[in-house]
mmCIF file of C-alpha atoms in Angstrom:
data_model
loop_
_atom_site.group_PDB
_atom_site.id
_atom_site.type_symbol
_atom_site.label_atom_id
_atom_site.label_comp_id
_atom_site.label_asym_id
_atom_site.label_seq_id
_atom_site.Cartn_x
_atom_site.Cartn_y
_atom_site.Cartn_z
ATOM 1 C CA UNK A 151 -131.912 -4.395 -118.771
ATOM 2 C CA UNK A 152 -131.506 -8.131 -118.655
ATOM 3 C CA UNK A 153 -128.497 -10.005 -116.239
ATOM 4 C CA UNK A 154 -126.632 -11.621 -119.237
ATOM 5 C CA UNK A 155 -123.698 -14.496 -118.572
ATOM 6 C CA UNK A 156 -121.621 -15.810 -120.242
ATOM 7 C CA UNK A 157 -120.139 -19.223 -119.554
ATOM 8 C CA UNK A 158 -117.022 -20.539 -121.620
ATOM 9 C CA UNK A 159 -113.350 -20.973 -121.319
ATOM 10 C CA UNK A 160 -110.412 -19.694 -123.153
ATOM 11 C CA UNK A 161 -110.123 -22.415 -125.517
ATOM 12 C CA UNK A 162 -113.658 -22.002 -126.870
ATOM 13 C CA UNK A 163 -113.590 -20.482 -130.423
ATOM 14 C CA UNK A 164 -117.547 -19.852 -130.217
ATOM 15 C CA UNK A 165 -117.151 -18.172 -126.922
ATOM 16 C CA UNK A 166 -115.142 -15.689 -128.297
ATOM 17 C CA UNK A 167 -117.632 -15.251 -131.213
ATOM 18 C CA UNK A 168 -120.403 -15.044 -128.475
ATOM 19 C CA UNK A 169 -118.799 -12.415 -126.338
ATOM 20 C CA UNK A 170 -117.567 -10.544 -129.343
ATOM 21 C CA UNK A 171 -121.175 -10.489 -130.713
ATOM 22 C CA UNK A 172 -122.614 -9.418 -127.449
ATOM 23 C CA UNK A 173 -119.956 -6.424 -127.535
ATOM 24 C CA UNK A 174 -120.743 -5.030 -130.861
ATOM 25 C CA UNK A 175 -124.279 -4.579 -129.790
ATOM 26 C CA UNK A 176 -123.472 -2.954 -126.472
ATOM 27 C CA UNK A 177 -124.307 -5.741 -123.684
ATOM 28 C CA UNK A 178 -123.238 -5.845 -120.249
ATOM 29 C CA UNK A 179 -122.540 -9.355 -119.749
ATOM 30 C CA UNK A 180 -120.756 -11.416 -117.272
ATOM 31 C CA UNK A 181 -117.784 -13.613 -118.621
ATOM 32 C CA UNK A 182 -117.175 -16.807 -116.834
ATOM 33 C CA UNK A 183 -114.423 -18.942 -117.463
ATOM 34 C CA UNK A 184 -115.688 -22.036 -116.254
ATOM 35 C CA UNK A 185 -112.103 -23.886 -117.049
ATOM 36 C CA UNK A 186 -110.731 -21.944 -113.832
ATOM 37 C CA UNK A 187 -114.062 -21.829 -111.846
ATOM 38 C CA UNK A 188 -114.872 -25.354 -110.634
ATOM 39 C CA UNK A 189 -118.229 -23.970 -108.503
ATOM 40 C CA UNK A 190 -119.420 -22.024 -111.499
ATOM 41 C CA UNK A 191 -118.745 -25.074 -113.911
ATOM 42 C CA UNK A 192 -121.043 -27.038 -111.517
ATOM 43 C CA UNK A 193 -123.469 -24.244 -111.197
ATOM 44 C CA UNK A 194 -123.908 -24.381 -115.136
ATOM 45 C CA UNK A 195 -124.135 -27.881 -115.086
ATOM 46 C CA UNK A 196 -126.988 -28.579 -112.680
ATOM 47 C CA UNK A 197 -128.753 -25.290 -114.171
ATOM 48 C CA UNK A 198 -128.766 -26.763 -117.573
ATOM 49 C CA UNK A 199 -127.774 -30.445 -117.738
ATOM 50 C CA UNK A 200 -124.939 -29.510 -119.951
ATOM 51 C CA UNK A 201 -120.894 -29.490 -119.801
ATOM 52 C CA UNK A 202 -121.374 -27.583 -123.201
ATOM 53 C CA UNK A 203 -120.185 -24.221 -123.535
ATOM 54 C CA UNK A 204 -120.645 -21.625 -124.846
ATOM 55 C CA UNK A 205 -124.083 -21.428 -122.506
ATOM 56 C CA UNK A 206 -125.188 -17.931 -122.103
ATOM 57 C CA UNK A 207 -127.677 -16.911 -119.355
ATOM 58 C CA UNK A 208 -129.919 -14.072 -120.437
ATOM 59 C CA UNK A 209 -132.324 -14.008 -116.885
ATOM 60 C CA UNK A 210 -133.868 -17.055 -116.506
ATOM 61 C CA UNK A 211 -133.280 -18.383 -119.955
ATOM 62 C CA UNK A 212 -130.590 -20.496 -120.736
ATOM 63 C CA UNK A 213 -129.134 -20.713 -124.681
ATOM 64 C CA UNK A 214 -126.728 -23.642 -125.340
ATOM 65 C CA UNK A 215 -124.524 -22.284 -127.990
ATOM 66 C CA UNK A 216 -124.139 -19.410 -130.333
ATOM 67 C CA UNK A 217 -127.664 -19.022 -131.227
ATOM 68 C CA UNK A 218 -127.850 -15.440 -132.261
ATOM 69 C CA UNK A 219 -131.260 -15.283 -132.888
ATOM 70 C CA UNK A 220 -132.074 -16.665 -129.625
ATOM 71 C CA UNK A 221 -129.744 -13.984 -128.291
ATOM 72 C CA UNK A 222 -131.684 -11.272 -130.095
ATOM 73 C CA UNK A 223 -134.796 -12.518 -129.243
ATOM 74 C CA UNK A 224 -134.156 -12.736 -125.511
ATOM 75 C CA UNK A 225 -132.750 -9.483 -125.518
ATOM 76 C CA UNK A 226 -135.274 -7.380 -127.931
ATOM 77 C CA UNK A 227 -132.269 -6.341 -130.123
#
Protein backbone atom coordinates (compact mmCIF):
# COMPACT_ATOMS: atom_id res chain seq x y z
CA UNK A 1 0.00 0.00 0.00
CA UNK A 2 1.33 3.42 -0.81
CA UNK A 3 2.44 6.20 2.27
CA UNK A 4 -0.20 8.87 1.27
CA UNK A 5 -0.03 12.69 2.90
CA UNK A 6 -1.85 15.04 2.96
CA UNK A 7 -0.74 18.63 3.39
CA UNK A 8 -3.38 21.53 3.96
CA UNK A 9 -4.80 23.63 6.67
CA UNK A 10 -8.18 24.16 8.06
CA UNK A 11 -9.11 26.95 5.97
CA UNK A 12 -8.58 25.06 2.71
CA UNK A 13 -11.96 24.21 1.05
CA UNK A 14 -10.09 21.73 -1.49
CA UNK A 15 -8.36 20.06 1.35
CA UNK A 16 -11.38 19.04 2.74
CA UNK A 17 -12.59 17.82 -0.72
CA UNK A 18 -9.16 15.97 -0.98
CA UNK A 19 -9.30 14.20 2.32
CA UNK A 20 -12.97 13.54 1.95
CA UNK A 21 -12.28 11.92 -1.49
CA UNK A 22 -9.43 9.90 -0.18
CA UNK A 23 -11.97 8.59 2.63
CA UNK A 24 -14.70 7.41 0.45
CA UNK A 25 -12.29 5.18 -1.31
CA UNK A 26 -10.73 3.75 1.82
CA UNK A 27 -7.08 5.43 2.06
CA UNK A 28 -4.89 5.61 4.91
CA UNK A 29 -3.49 8.93 4.62
CA UNK A 30 -1.66 11.28 6.79
CA UNK A 31 -3.33 14.78 7.42
CA UNK A 32 -1.02 17.62 7.96
CA UNK A 33 -2.05 20.88 8.90
CA UNK A 34 0.71 22.81 7.76
CA UNK A 35 -0.97 26.23 9.28
CA UNK A 36 0.11 24.81 12.86
CA UNK A 37 3.26 22.87 11.71
CA UNK A 38 5.96 25.39 10.76
CA UNK A 39 8.75 22.31 10.07
CA UNK A 40 6.26 20.42 7.98
CA UNK A 41 5.22 23.69 6.03
CA UNK A 42 8.98 23.99 5.22
CA UNK A 43 9.35 20.36 4.54
CA UNK A 44 6.56 20.75 1.76
CA UNK A 45 8.05 23.68 0.53
CA UNK A 46 11.61 22.61 -0.28
CA UNK A 47 10.06 19.09 -1.44
CA UNK A 48 7.98 20.78 -4.00
CA UNK A 49 8.78 24.48 -4.54
CA UNK A 50 5.29 25.30 -3.56
CA UNK A 51 3.39 27.21 -0.53
CA UNK A 52 0.25 25.74 -2.37
CA UNK A 53 -1.89 23.44 -0.66
CA UNK A 54 -3.68 21.12 -0.99
CA UNK A 55 -0.24 19.01 -1.97
CA UNK A 56 -0.72 15.39 -1.43
CA UNK A 57 2.26 12.97 -1.22
CA UNK A 58 1.44 9.56 -2.62
CA UNK A 59 5.37 7.92 -2.15
CA UNK A 60 7.60 9.77 -3.99
CA UNK A 61 5.14 11.63 -6.11
CA UNK A 62 4.01 14.86 -5.30
CA UNK A 63 0.30 16.23 -6.74
CA UNK A 64 -0.28 20.01 -6.32
CA UNK A 65 -3.96 20.22 -5.93
CA UNK A 66 -7.08 18.19 -6.19
CA UNK A 67 -6.18 16.27 -9.17
CA UNK A 68 -8.27 13.20 -8.82
CA UNK A 69 -7.13 11.50 -11.62
CA UNK A 70 -3.66 11.91 -10.64
CA UNK A 71 -4.80 10.54 -7.29
CA UNK A 72 -6.29 7.47 -8.95
CA UNK A 73 -3.60 6.95 -11.07
CA UNK A 74 -0.93 6.99 -8.38
CA UNK A 75 -2.88 4.84 -6.35
CA UNK A 76 -4.32 2.10 -9.00
CA UNK A 77 -7.92 2.91 -7.85
Amino acid sequence: MATVKVYGTQACPWCHRVKAYLKSKNVDFQDIDVSTDYEAAMTMVQASGQQGVPQIWIDDSIIIGFNQEKIDELLGL
